[in-house]
Amino acid sequence: MRMSRLPPSTLTHLQCASCGELYNAAAPQTVCTECGRPLFARYDLQQARRTLRLDALAGRAWTMWRYQEVMPVLDPAFIVTLGEGMTPLLPVPRLGEALGATHLSVKDEGGNPTGTFKARGLSAAISKAAELGIDEVGVPTAGNAGSAAAAYAARAGIRAHIAMPRDAPRTTMDEVHAFGGELALVDGLISDAGKLTAVGVREHGWLDLSTLKEPYRVEGKKTMGYELWEQLGGDLPEVIVYPTGGGTGLIGMWKAFDELQQMGLIGRERPQMIAVQAEGCAPIVRALEAGEERARPWEGASTVAPGIRVPAPFADDLILRILRVSNGTAVAVSDDEIIGAMAEFAESEGIDACPEGAATLAGLRRLLADGRVNPNVHIVLFNTGTGLKHPELRALVREDMD
Ligand SMILES: *Cc1c(COP(=O)(O)O)cnc(C)c1O
Ligand SMILES: [Zn+2]
């Protein structure tokens, strides 16, 4: 097997992203016990750089686990994979022309197992949980993380307890059931699902896989950054436009760029990181515009894009810091713009975008109109999932096309 010939993981320990406190990676960990903030996996990057080179990657397995040196599972036998990652970076010249952008691409995550990039995070988290001997996990979700968690848990032989809002996409509930996950529906939002999961964690000892309250989902998400680097032959785009809910993707990619720079595989230049949110739930946009370091919870969150209906992202401070240091920004778009962008993706490029992914197109259009993004650099939009998850939006998209 190819997998077993990969150079080993160089994971050394965990470290608090805020106060720097160190933690043992050989035991299950959640958040920093000193300050309550997220923990990051740390690697021996001097060791990793000896083998993690562009030319050495060519013959490796076609999944995100090809970056094994900087992945958190020590024994490859515990890797739980369904073929996640290595998604296409598609040039979209027709969309680019419509927007007046000369070099526009889409990183299309719709082909991932269970149809969204959530597969990356859950493959990493469930694999590490399996290695640590965990047999039950709890996951609060807006929908997509629940279906991915249930799938990887099934493959690992782990029990998954999923909590999601009663109005989450029906497809994601059906998937959880199909994969044998235990599903609880809550009246409310992902934050309310989180409260229910916390009860199970306390009473039954499940491992809490909430976004960034567990250190390894972000390790899966960071592979989107490694893939961009590999797909662009060692370069990065100038601008990344990302639909931001809990922020794991943004934080993960930024971590990948930090690691690549420490390994000498990229220089100091970084993409501008741009967060797109919905007008009905835009805590990060509001905080950035007000110059605040933390984001206040958004009241009455509502949007057709459930993955970005996150009223109180746990890692708000990390997201805001990345937007600022990358010279990026944040922008909110309306549900009508999101529906219109779904139609546009489909009609002009054959890409069946999820509403969250479509939001990036709508967001970019606004930023180009305001002159906040340079139209003549390489801009990458993230389509984080497939439109197949959202049959309930098809009629709206059709109306938009007429
Ligand atoms: C969860 C989700 C998002 C938001 O992702 P974060 O990285 O947590 O901000 C965006 N799009 C889809 C389809 C999602 O499921
Ligand atoms: Zn800390």
Short mmCIF file of C-alpha atoms and ligand atoms in Angstrom, two decimals:
data_model
loop_
_atom_site.label_atom_id
_atom_site.label_comp_id
_atom_site.label_asym_id
_atom_site.label_seq_id
_atom_site.Cartn_x
_atom_site.Cartn_y
_atom_site.Cartn_z
CA MET A 1 0.00 0.00 0.00
CA ARG A 2 1.13 3.47 -0.89
CA MET A 3 -0.17 4.92 2.36
CA SER A 4 2.28 2.97 4.53
CA ARG A 5 5.27 4.20 2.51
CA LEU A 6 4.53 7.84 3.28
CA PRO A 7 6.99 9.63 5.56
CA PRO A 8 5.56 9.73 9.10
CA SER A 9 3.56 12.53 10.72
CA THR A 10 5.83 14.97 12.55
CA LEU A 11 3.14 15.92 15.12
CA THR A 12 4.84 16.94 18.37
CA HIS A 13 2.28 18.60 20.64
CA LEU A 14 -0.68 20.97 20.87
CA GLN A 15 -0.45 24.66 21.65
CA CYS A 16 -3.00 27.30 22.63
CA ALA A 17 -3.42 29.70 19.71
CA SER A 18 -3.92 32.59 22.13
CA CYS A 19 -1.78 32.19 25.28
CA GLY A 20 0.84 29.72 23.98
CA GLU A 21 0.29 27.06 26.66
CA LEU A 22 1.50 23.58 25.57
CA TYR A 23 -0.54 20.36 25.65
CA ASN A 24 0.11 16.65 25.17
CA ALA A 25 -1.12 15.40 21.79
CA ALA A 26 -1.11 11.76 22.93
CA ALA A 27 -4.28 12.36 24.98
CA PRO A 28 -7.68 13.73 23.92
CA GLN A 29 -7.79 17.53 24.34
CA THR A 30 -10.47 20.13 23.80
CA VAL A 31 -9.62 23.80 24.44
CA CYS A 32 -6.96 25.57 26.50
CA THR A 33 -7.61 24.96 30.19
CA GLU A 34 -5.85 28.27 31.01
CA CYS A 35 -7.74 30.65 28.72
CA GLY A 36 -10.48 28.64 27.01
CA ARG A 37 -9.29 29.36 23.47
CA PRO A 38 -8.64 26.84 20.62
CA LEU A 39 -5.60 24.53 20.52
CA PHE A 40 -3.47 24.07 17.39
CA ALA A 41 -1.47 20.99 16.40
CA ARG A 42 2.28 21.66 16.16
CA TYR A 43 4.77 19.72 14.03
CA ASP A 44 8.51 19.31 13.72
CA LEU A 45 8.60 21.36 10.52
CA GLN A 46 12.37 21.06 10.17
CA GLN A 47 11.87 17.32 9.91
CA ALA A 48 8.80 17.66 7.68
CA ARG A 49 10.56 19.90 5.16
CA ARG A 50 13.04 17.16 4.31
CA THR A 51 10.36 15.17 2.49
CA LEU A 52 7.42 17.54 1.93
CA ARG A 53 8.42 18.95 -1.44
CA LEU A 54 6.38 19.53 -4.59
CA ASP A 55 8.23 16.91 -6.62
CA ALA A 56 7.93 14.31 -3.85
CA LEU A 57 4.15 14.72 -3.69
CA ALA A 58 3.53 13.67 -7.27
CA GLY A 59 3.29 9.93 -6.66
CA ARG A 60 1.31 10.05 -3.43
CA ALA A 61 -2.27 8.94 -2.69
CA TRP A 62 -4.89 11.26 -4.24
CA THR A 63 -6.46 12.44 -0.96
CA MET A 64 -5.70 15.19 1.55
CA TRP A 65 -3.69 12.60 3.51
CA ARG A 66 -0.88 12.98 0.97
CA TYR A 67 0.47 15.74 3.24
CA GLN A 68 1.05 13.16 5.97
CA GLU A 69 4.14 14.93 7.41
CA VAL A 70 1.86 17.75 8.58
CA MET A 71 -1.21 15.65 9.38
CA PRO A 72 -2.00 14.66 12.97
CA VAL A 73 -2.39 10.87 12.76
CA LEU A 74 0.80 9.08 13.83
CA ASP A 75 -0.12 5.54 12.76
CA PRO A 76 -1.50 5.52 9.19
CA ALA A 77 -3.55 2.43 10.07
CA PHE A 78 -5.96 4.77 11.89
CA ILE A 79 -6.60 7.04 8.91
CA VAL A 80 -10.32 7.01 8.11
CA THR A 81 -10.61 8.07 4.49
CA LEU A 82 -13.39 8.18 1.92
CA GLY A 83 -11.21 9.93 -0.66
CA GLU A 84 -11.61 13.50 0.66
CA GLY A 85 -9.69 16.43 -0.76
CA MET A 86 -7.70 16.94 -3.99
CA THR A 87 -10.65 18.84 -5.42
CA PRO A 88 -10.29 20.70 -8.72
CA LEU A 89 -9.16 24.30 -9.02
CA LEU A 90 -11.25 25.32 -12.01
CA PRO A 91 -10.60 28.35 -14.20
CA VAL A 92 -13.93 30.19 -14.69
CA PRO A 93 -13.24 32.62 -17.54
CA ARG A 94 -16.89 33.22 -18.41
CA LEU A 95 -17.72 34.24 -14.84
CA GLY A 96 -14.53 36.27 -14.76
CA GLU A 97 -15.58 38.18 -17.83
CA ALA A 98 -19.04 38.86 -16.40
CA LEU A 99 -17.38 40.31 -13.28
CA GLY A 100 -14.52 42.07 -15.02
CA ALA A 101 -11.91 39.88 -13.29
CA THR A 102 -9.09 38.70 -15.52
CA HIS A 103 -7.91 35.64 -13.57
CA LEU A 104 -10.71 33.98 -11.65
CA SER A 105 -10.79 30.37 -10.38
CA VAL A 106 -13.07 28.24 -8.26
CA LYS A 107 -11.83 25.67 -5.79
CA ASP A 108 -14.78 23.31 -6.10
CA GLU A 109 -15.32 21.30 -2.93
CA GLY A 110 -18.61 19.79 -4.13
CA GLY A 111 -16.99 16.49 -5.10
CA ASN A 112 -15.97 15.63 -1.55
CA PRO A 113 -17.54 12.63 0.24
CA THR A 114 -20.96 13.78 1.56
CA GLY A 115 -20.78 16.70 -0.87
CA THR A 116 -19.00 19.39 1.13
CA PHE A 117 -15.55 20.36 2.40
CA LYS A 118 -16.75 19.37 5.89
CA ALA A 119 -15.45 15.91 4.91
CA ARG A 120 -11.88 17.16 5.30
CA GLY A 121 -12.32 18.27 8.89
CA LEU A 122 -14.29 15.26 9.97
CA SER A 123 -11.93 12.78 8.29
CA ALA A 124 -9.09 14.32 10.31
CA ALA A 125 -11.01 14.57 13.59
CA ILE A 126 -12.53 11.08 13.44
CA SER A 127 -9.19 9.54 12.42
CA LYS A 128 -7.43 11.14 15.37
CA ALA A 129 -10.28 10.17 17.69
CA ALA A 130 -9.91 6.56 16.51
CA GLU A 131 -6.17 6.68 17.16
CA LEU A 132 -6.82 8.02 20.67
CA GLY A 133 -9.26 5.18 21.39
CA ILE A 134 -12.43 7.29 21.46
CA ASP A 135 -15.67 5.41 20.76
CA GLU A 136 -18.36 8.13 20.97
CA VAL A 137 -18.39 11.65 19.59
CA GLY A 138 -20.86 14.56 19.72
CA VAL A 139 -21.22 17.11 16.92
CA PRO A 140 -23.42 20.22 16.81
CA THR A 141 -23.99 21.25 13.21
CA ALA A 142 -25.91 23.41 10.77
CA GLY A 143 -26.23 20.19 8.75
CA ASN A 144 -23.20 19.41 6.60
CA ALA A 145 -20.76 18.66 9.42
CA GLY A 146 -23.36 16.24 10.80
CA SER A 147 -23.62 14.20 7.63
CA ALA A 148 -19.83 14.12 7.26
CA ALA A 149 -19.34 13.14 10.92
CA ALA A 150 -21.88 10.35 10.61
CA ALA A 151 -20.20 8.99 7.47
CA TYR A 152 -16.67 8.94 8.90
CA ALA A 153 -17.90 7.61 12.23
CA ALA A 154 -19.63 4.74 10.42
CA ARG A 155 -16.41 3.94 8.58
CA ALA A 156 -14.43 4.08 11.84
CA GLY A 157 -16.93 2.07 13.89
CA ILE A 158 -17.47 5.04 16.23
CA ARG A 159 -20.87 6.20 17.52
CA ALA A 160 -21.82 9.73 16.41
CA HIS A 161 -24.39 11.88 18.22
CA ILE A 162 -25.45 14.73 15.95
CA ALA A 163 -27.48 17.78 17.00
CA MET A 164 -28.87 20.12 14.33
CA PRO A 165 -31.54 22.78 13.92
CA ARG A 166 -34.99 21.44 13.02
CA ASP A 167 -34.92 23.62 9.88
CA ALA A 168 -31.54 22.29 8.66
CA PRO A 169 -31.50 20.88 5.10
CA ARG A 170 -33.53 17.67 4.90
CA THR A 171 -30.78 16.01 2.87
CA THR A 172 -28.33 16.28 5.76
CA MET A 173 -30.81 14.65 8.18
CA ASP A 174 -31.38 11.82 5.72
CA GLU A 175 -27.63 11.29 5.44
CA VAL A 176 -27.15 11.13 9.22
CA HIS A 177 -29.88 8.48 9.41
CA ALA A 178 -28.45 6.56 6.47
CA PHE A 179 -25.00 6.46 8.08
CA GLY A 180 -26.46 5.24 11.36
CA GLY A 181 -25.79 8.40 13.35
CA GLU A 182 -27.99 9.38 16.28
CA LEU A 183 -29.81 12.59 15.32
CA ALA A 184 -31.33 15.13 17.71
CA LEU A 185 -33.23 18.11 16.30
CA VAL A 186 -33.32 21.38 18.24
CA ASP A 187 -35.64 24.37 17.99
CA GLY A 188 -33.07 27.05 17.26
CA LEU A 189 -29.68 27.49 15.67
CA ILE A 190 -26.28 25.73 15.68
CA SER A 191 -25.55 27.50 18.98
CA ASP A 192 -28.55 25.72 20.54
CA ALA A 193 -27.36 22.43 19.03
CA GLY A 194 -24.04 23.13 20.75
CA LYS A 195 -25.76 23.40 24.14
CA LEU A 196 -27.46 20.04 23.62
CA THR A 197 -24.17 18.40 22.59
CA ALA A 198 -22.49 19.83 25.69
CA VAL A 199 -24.99 17.93 27.86
CA GLY A 200 -24.07 14.61 26.22
CA VAL A 201 -20.39 15.43 26.53
CA ARG A 202 -20.81 16.12 30.25
CA GLU A 203 -23.11 13.21 31.05
CA HIS A 204 -21.83 10.47 28.74
CA GLY A 205 -18.20 11.42 28.12
CA TRP A 206 -18.53 11.85 24.33
CA LEU A 207 -15.64 13.63 22.63
CA ASP A 208 -16.87 17.12 21.67
CA LEU A 209 -16.19 17.71 17.96
CA SER A 210 -17.61 21.27 17.92
CA THR A 211 -15.81 23.61 15.51
CA LEU A 212 -12.45 24.57 17.02
CA LYS A 213 -13.33 23.14 20.44
CA GLU A 214 -11.45 20.12 19.13
CA PRO A 215 -7.95 20.60 17.65
CA TYR A 216 -8.02 18.36 14.57
CA ARG A 217 -10.92 19.42 12.34
CA VAL A 218 -8.88 22.48 11.43
CA GLU A 219 -6.00 20.17 10.43
CA GLY A 220 -8.25 18.63 7.79
CA LYS A 221 -9.46 22.03 6.60
CA LYS A 222 -5.93 23.36 6.32
CA THR A 223 -5.28 20.93 3.46
CA MET A 224 -7.25 23.33 1.23
CA GLY A 225 -4.28 25.67 1.65
CA TYR A 226 -1.73 22.95 0.88
CA GLU A 227 -3.70 21.95 -2.21
CA LEU A 228 -3.81 25.51 -3.56
CA TRP A 229 -0.03 25.65 -3.13
CA GLU A 230 0.46 22.29 -4.86
CA GLN A 231 -2.03 22.98 -7.66
CA LEU A 232 -0.38 26.32 -8.42
CA GLY A 233 3.06 24.75 -8.59
CA GLY A 234 4.29 26.30 -5.35
CA ASP A 235 2.49 29.66 -5.64
CA LEU A 236 -0.60 31.03 -3.96
CA PRO A 237 -3.40 33.20 -5.36
CA GLU A 238 -3.47 36.89 -4.48
CA VAL A 239 -7.04 36.78 -3.17
CA ILE A 240 -9.11 34.05 -1.47
CA VAL A 241 -12.86 34.57 -1.08
CA TYR A 242 -14.37 32.24 1.48
CA PRO A 243 -17.91 31.80 2.90
CA THR A 244 -17.31 32.18 6.62
CA GLY A 245 -19.41 30.61 9.35
CA GLY A 246 -17.32 29.11 12.15
CA GLY A 247 -14.19 30.14 10.26
CA THR A 248 -12.41 26.77 10.29
CA GLY A 249 -11.55 26.98 6.62
CA LEU A 250 -10.03 30.46 6.85
CA ILE A 251 -8.14 29.62 10.02
CA GLY A 252 -6.99 26.29 8.59
CA MET A 253 -5.70 27.76 5.33
CA TRP A 254 -3.88 30.52 7.20
CA LYS A 255 -2.25 27.86 9.39
CA ALA A 256 -1.19 25.99 6.24
CA PHE A 257 0.42 29.17 4.89
CA ASP A 258 2.25 29.68 8.23
CA GLU A 259 3.58 26.13 8.05
CA LEU A 260 4.56 26.42 4.39
CA GLN A 261 6.46 29.61 5.15
CA GLN A 262 8.24 28.04 8.14
CA MET A 263 9.28 25.16 5.87
CA GLY A 264 10.66 27.64 3.35
CA LEU A 265 8.15 26.47 0.73
CA ILE A 266 6.60 29.93 0.21
CA GLY A 267 7.88 33.43 0.80
CA ARG A 268 6.37 36.14 2.98
CA GLU A 269 3.61 37.07 0.59
CA ARG A 270 0.15 35.92 1.52
CA PRO A 271 -3.24 35.99 -0.15
CA GLN A 272 -5.72 38.63 0.96
CA MET A 273 -8.28 36.63 2.94
CA ILE A 274 -11.88 37.72 2.39
CA ALA A 275 -14.80 36.48 4.47
CA VAL A 276 -18.26 36.47 2.91
CA GLN A 277 -21.29 36.32 5.18
CA ALA A 278 -25.05 36.68 4.74
CA GLU A 279 -26.82 39.96 5.52
CA GLY A 280 -29.04 37.98 7.88
CA CYS A 281 -26.05 36.72 9.91
CA ALA A 282 -22.91 38.82 9.65
CA PRO A 283 -21.20 39.01 13.06
CA ILE A 284 -17.70 39.06 11.54
CA VAL A 285 -18.51 41.81 9.03
CA ARG A 286 -20.01 43.93 11.80
CA ALA A 287 -17.04 43.44 14.14
CA LEU A 288 -14.47 44.13 11.42
CA GLU A 289 -16.22 47.32 10.37
CA ALA A 290 -16.46 48.48 13.98
CA GLY A 291 -12.75 47.77 14.57
CA GLU A 292 -13.56 45.25 17.31
CA GLU A 293 -11.38 42.29 18.30
CA ARG A 294 -14.29 40.07 19.26
CA ALA A 295 -17.64 39.64 17.49
CA ARG A 296 -20.90 40.12 19.37
CA PRO A 297 -23.50 37.34 18.79
CA TRP A 298 -25.89 38.09 15.93
CA GLU A 299 -29.56 38.24 16.97
CA GLY A 300 -32.22 36.49 14.88
CA ALA A 301 -29.79 34.92 12.41
CA SER A 302 -31.47 33.97 9.14
CA THR A 303 -30.23 33.04 5.63
CA VAL A 304 -30.76 30.46 2.87
CA ALA A 305 -27.12 29.42 3.36
CA PRO A 306 -27.12 27.28 6.53
CA GLY A 307 -23.34 26.75 6.66
CA ILE A 308 -22.84 30.46 7.28
CA ARG A 309 -25.74 30.81 9.70
CA VAL A 310 -23.38 30.89 12.68
CA PRO A 311 -24.40 33.73 15.00
CA ALA A 312 -21.51 33.42 17.47
CA PRO A 313 -18.40 31.84 15.91
CA PHE A 314 -16.24 30.42 18.71
CA ALA A 315 -12.96 31.54 17.06
CA ASP A 316 -14.15 35.06 16.15
CA ASP A 317 -10.90 36.62 17.37
CA LEU A 318 -8.75 34.34 15.19
CA ILE A 319 -10.90 35.05 12.11
CA LEU A 320 -10.75 38.82 12.64
CA ARG A 321 -6.99 38.75 13.15
CA ILE A 322 -6.46 36.86 9.86
CA LEU A 323 -8.69 39.26 7.91
CA ARG A 324 -6.67 42.19 9.29
CA VAL A 325 -3.13 40.87 8.94
CA SER A 326 -3.79 39.58 5.42
CA ASN A 327 -5.07 43.01 4.40
CA GLY A 328 -8.34 41.28 3.59
CA THR A 329 -11.89 42.25 4.39
CA ALA A 330 -15.39 40.94 5.05
CA VAL A 331 -18.59 41.55 3.13
CA ALA A 332 -22.24 40.56 3.57
CA VAL A 333 -24.62 39.62 0.75
CA SER A 334 -28.39 39.20 0.57
CA ASP A 335 -30.26 35.93 0.05
CA ASP A 336 -31.45 37.23 -3.33
CA GLU A 337 -27.86 37.78 -4.40
CA ILE A 338 -26.99 34.25 -3.21
CA ILE A 339 -29.83 32.68 -5.22
CA GLY A 340 -28.84 34.76 -8.26
CA ALA A 341 -25.24 33.62 -7.92
CA MET A 342 -26.29 29.95 -7.74
CA ALA A 343 -28.05 30.42 -11.08
CA GLU A 344 -25.04 32.22 -12.51
CA PHE A 345 -22.56 29.53 -11.44
CA ALA A 346 -24.75 26.86 -12.99
CA GLU A 347 -25.62 28.63 -16.24
CA SER A 348 -22.28 30.13 -17.08
CA GLU A 349 -19.84 27.47 -15.87
CA GLY A 350 -21.77 24.25 -15.21
CA ILE A 351 -20.93 24.42 -11.52
CA ASP A 352 -23.70 23.35 -9.16
CA ALA A 353 -22.78 25.60 -6.25
CA CYS A 354 -24.17 25.39 -2.74
CA PRO A 355 -25.65 28.65 -1.43
CA GLU A 356 -22.58 29.30 0.74
CA GLY A 357 -20.27 28.91 -2.25
CA ALA A 358 -22.54 31.10 -4.36
CA ALA A 359 -22.25 33.80 -1.70
CA THR A 360 -18.56 34.20 -2.59
CA LEU A 361 -19.47 35.19 -6.15
CA ALA A 362 -22.00 37.72 -4.90
CA GLY A 363 -19.46 39.04 -2.40
CA LEU A 364 -16.73 39.39 -5.00
CA ARG A 365 -19.09 41.29 -7.30
CA ARG A 366 -19.66 43.86 -4.54
CA LEU A 367 -15.98 44.17 -3.71
CA LEU A 368 -15.00 44.67 -7.36
CA ALA A 369 -17.73 47.30 -7.76
CA ASP A 370 -16.38 49.16 -4.69
CA GLY A 371 -12.80 48.88 -5.91
CA ARG A 372 -11.88 46.91 -2.78
CA VAL A 373 -10.37 44.03 -4.80
CA ASN A 374 -7.94 44.30 -7.69
CA PRO A 375 -9.61 42.70 -10.76
CA ASN A 376 -6.26 41.88 -12.39
CA VAL A 377 -4.82 39.39 -9.90
CA HIS A 378 -5.54 35.70 -9.33
CA ILE A 379 -8.74 35.45 -7.30
CA VAL A 380 -9.98 32.11 -5.95
CA LEU A 381 -13.61 31.61 -4.91
CA PHE A 382 -14.39 28.68 -2.63
CA ASN A 383 -17.46 26.68 -3.56
CA THR A 384 -17.65 24.74 -0.31
CA GLY A 385 -20.24 22.17 -1.39
CA THR A 386 -22.63 20.82 -3.99
CA GLY A 387 -26.02 22.31 -4.82
CA LEU A 388 -27.42 18.78 -4.60
CA LYS A 389 -27.70 19.29 -0.86
CA HIS A 390 -30.38 21.91 -1.45
CA PRO A 391 -33.36 20.64 -3.47
CA GLU A 392 -35.47 23.13 -1.49
CA LEU A 393 -33.72 26.02 -3.29
CA ARG A 394 -34.12 24.70 -6.84
CA ALA A 395 -37.45 26.44 -7.48
CA LEU A 396 -36.03 29.78 -6.33
CA VAL A 397 -32.98 29.38 -8.56
CA ARG A 398 -35.21 28.50 -11.53
CA GLU A 399 -37.31 31.60 -10.98
CA ASP A 400 -34.15 33.65 -10.95
CA MET A 401 -33.13 32.25 -14.33
CA ASP A 402 -36.46 33.16 -15.96
C1 LIG B 1 -19.73 24.85 7.37
C2 LIG B 1 -19.86 25.43 6.03
C3 LIG B 1 -19.29 26.68 5.71
C4 LIG B 1 -18.59 27.53 6.73
O1 LIG B 1 -17.37 26.96 7.04
P1 LIG B 1 -16.35 27.48 8.14
O2 LIG B 1 -15.03 27.04 7.64
O3 LIG B 1 -16.70 26.81 9.42
O4 LIG B 1 -16.47 28.95 8.23
C5 LIG B 1 -19.37 27.10 4.39
N1 LIG B 1 -19.98 26.36 3.45
C6 LIG B 1 -20.55 25.17 3.72
C7 LIG B 1 -21.22 24.42 2.61
C8 LIG B 1 -20.50 24.66 5.01
O5 LIG B 1 -21.07 23.47 5.27
ZN ZN B 2 -4.59 29.51 26.27
#
